[in-house]
Amino acid sequence: MAAKLKNGKATLYWDRKELEGGPFFVDKITRGFVGVYTNFVGGLGDAATKVDGLIIKIE
C-alpha cells in the first residue's frame, strides 16, 4: 500500500497498482495520523485487511 501526496492531492496504490477514482483530495487535512480502515457492509461477517508495507511519500 502506498500514497503519494502532492499539492493537496493523493494518488493511492495497492500492490503497486494505482487505485481507481483518484486523485483523492486531502487539501483540508493539515495534520493527523495514517491508517487502514476495513468495513464490512451488512455487518454480518468479519472484515479484515492485512497490510505488510505502508509507504507515504510527500512531494
mmCIF file with all atom_site columns, C-alpha atoms in Angstrom, residues 4-45:
data_model
loop_
_atom_site.group_PDB
_atom_site.id
_atom_site.type_symbol
_atom_site.label_atom_id
_atom_site.label_alt_id
_atom_site.label_comp_id
_atom_site.label_asym_id
_atom_site.label_entity_id
_atom_site.label_seq_id
_atom_site.pdbx_PDB_ins_code
_atom_site.Cartn_x
_atom_site.Cartn_y
_atom_site.Cartn_z
_atom_site.occupancy
_atom_site.B_iso_or_equiv
_atom_site.pdbx_formal_charge
_atom_site.auth_seq_id
_atom_site.auth_comp_id
_atom_site.auth_asym_id
_atom_site.auth_atom_id
_atom_site.pdbx_PDB_model_num
ATOM 1  C CA . LYS A 1 4  ? 1.858   9.770   -2.999 1.00 0.00 ? 4  LYS A CA 1
ATOM 2  C CA . LEU A 1 5  ? 0.869   13.270  -1.841 1.00 0.00 ? 5  LEU A CA 1
ATOM 3  C CA . LYS A 1 6  ? 1.404   16.396  -3.926 1.00 0.00 ? 6  LYS A CA 1
ATOM 4  C CA . ASN A 1 7  ? -0.325  19.785  -3.834 1.00 0.00 ? 7  ASN A CA 1
ATOM 5  C CA . GLY A 1 8  ? -3.216  18.554  -1.679 1.00 0.00 ? 8  GLY A CA 1
ATOM 6  C CA . LYS A 1 9  ? -3.901  15.512  -3.875 1.00 0.00 ? 9  LYS A CA 1
ATOM 7  C CA . ALA A 1 10 ? -3.182  11.867  -3.079 1.00 0.00 ? 10 ALA A CA 1
ATOM 8  C CA . THR A 1 11 ? -2.560  9.054   -5.535 1.00 0.00 ? 11 THR A CA 1
ATOM 9  C CA . LEU A 1 12 ? -3.136  5.685   -3.857 1.00 0.00 ? 12 LEU A CA 1
ATOM 10 C CA . TYR A 1 13 ? -1.595  2.334   -4.762 1.00 0.00 ? 13 TYR A CA 1
ATOM 11 C CA . TRP A 1 14 ? -2.361  -1.256  -3.726 1.00 0.00 ? 14 TRP A CA 1
ATOM 12 C CA . ASP A 1 15 ? 0.190   -3.928  -4.692 1.00 0.00 ? 15 ASP A CA 1
ATOM 13 C CA . ARG A 1 16 ? 1.957   -1.315  -6.845 1.00 0.00 ? 16 ARG A CA 1
ATOM 14 C CA . LYS A 1 17 ? -1.210  -0.683  -8.897 1.00 0.00 ? 17 LYS A CA 1
ATOM 15 C CA . GLU A 1 18 ? -2.859  2.745   -8.840 1.00 0.00 ? 18 GLU A CA 1
ATOM 16 C CA . LEU A 1 19 ? -6.364  2.681   -7.355 1.00 0.00 ? 19 LEU A CA 1
ATOM 17 C CA . GLU A 1 20 ? -9.231  3.945   -9.500 1.00 0.00 ? 20 GLU A CA 1
ATOM 18 C CA . GLY A 1 21 ? -11.133 7.091   -8.597 1.00 0.00 ? 21 GLY A CA 1
ATOM 19 C CA . GLY A 1 22 ? -8.158  9.343   -7.920 1.00 0.00 ? 22 GLY A CA 1
ATOM 20 C CA . PRO A 1 23 ? -6.626  11.680  -7.419 1.00 0.00 ? 23 PRO A CA 1
ATOM 21 C CA . PHE A 1 24 ? -8.078  11.961  -3.943 1.00 0.00 ? 24 PHE A CA 1
ATOM 22 C CA . PHE A 1 25 ? -8.166  15.434  -2.415 1.00 0.00 ? 25 PHE A CA 1
ATOM 23 C CA . VAL A 1 26 ? -6.563  15.847  1.003  1.00 0.00 ? 26 VAL A CA 1
ATOM 24 C CA . ASP A 1 27 ? -6.009  19.609  0.978  1.00 0.00 ? 27 ASP A CA 1
ATOM 25 C CA . LYS A 1 28 ? -8.220  20.231  4.041  1.00 0.00 ? 28 LYS A CA 1
ATOM 26 C CA . ILE A 1 29 ? -6.191  17.919  6.285  1.00 0.00 ? 29 ILE A CA 1
ATOM 27 C CA . THR A 1 30 ? -3.307  19.805  7.864  1.00 0.00 ? 30 THR A CA 1
ATOM 28 C CA . ARG A 1 31 ? -2.069  17.064  10.205 1.00 0.00 ? 31 ARG A CA 1
ATOM 29 C CA . GLY A 1 32 ? -3.051  13.759  11.736 1.00 0.00 ? 32 GLY A CA 1
ATOM 30 C CA . PHE A 1 33 ? -2.439  10.038  11.547 1.00 0.00 ? 33 PHE A CA 1
ATOM 31 C CA . VAL A 1 34 ? -2.305  7.495   8.731  1.00 0.00 ? 34 VAL A CA 1
ATOM 32 C CA . GLY A 1 35 ? -4.044  4.150   8.979  1.00 0.00 ? 35 GLY A CA 1
ATOM 33 C CA . VAL A 1 36 ? -6.092  1.481   7.256  1.00 0.00 ? 36 VAL A CA 1
ATOM 34 C CA . TYR A 1 37 ? -9.820  1.068   7.839  1.00 0.00 ? 37 TYR A CA 1
ATOM 35 C CA . THR A 1 38 ? -11.844 -2.007  6.851  1.00 0.00 ? 38 THR A CA 1
ATOM 36 C CA . ASN A 1 39 ? -15.627 -2.050  6.636  1.00 0.00 ? 39 ASN A CA 1
ATOM 37 C CA . PHE A 1 40 ? -17.968 -4.979  6.040  1.00 0.00 ? 40 PHE A CA 1
ATOM 38 C CA . VAL A 1 41 ? -21.243 -3.815  4.508  1.00 0.00 ? 41 VAL A CA 1
ATOM 39 C CA . GLY A 1 42 ? -24.169 -5.558  6.170  1.00 0.00 ? 42 GLY A CA 1
ATOM 40 C CA . GLY A 1 43 ? -22.414 -6.218  9.463  1.00 0.00 ? 43 GLY A CA 1
ATOM 41 C CA . LEU A 1 44 ? -22.937 -9.978  9.380  1.00 0.00 ? 44 LEU A CA 1
ATOM 42 C CA . GLY A 1 45 ? -19.316 -11.021 8.888  1.00 0.00 ? 45 GLY A CA 1
#
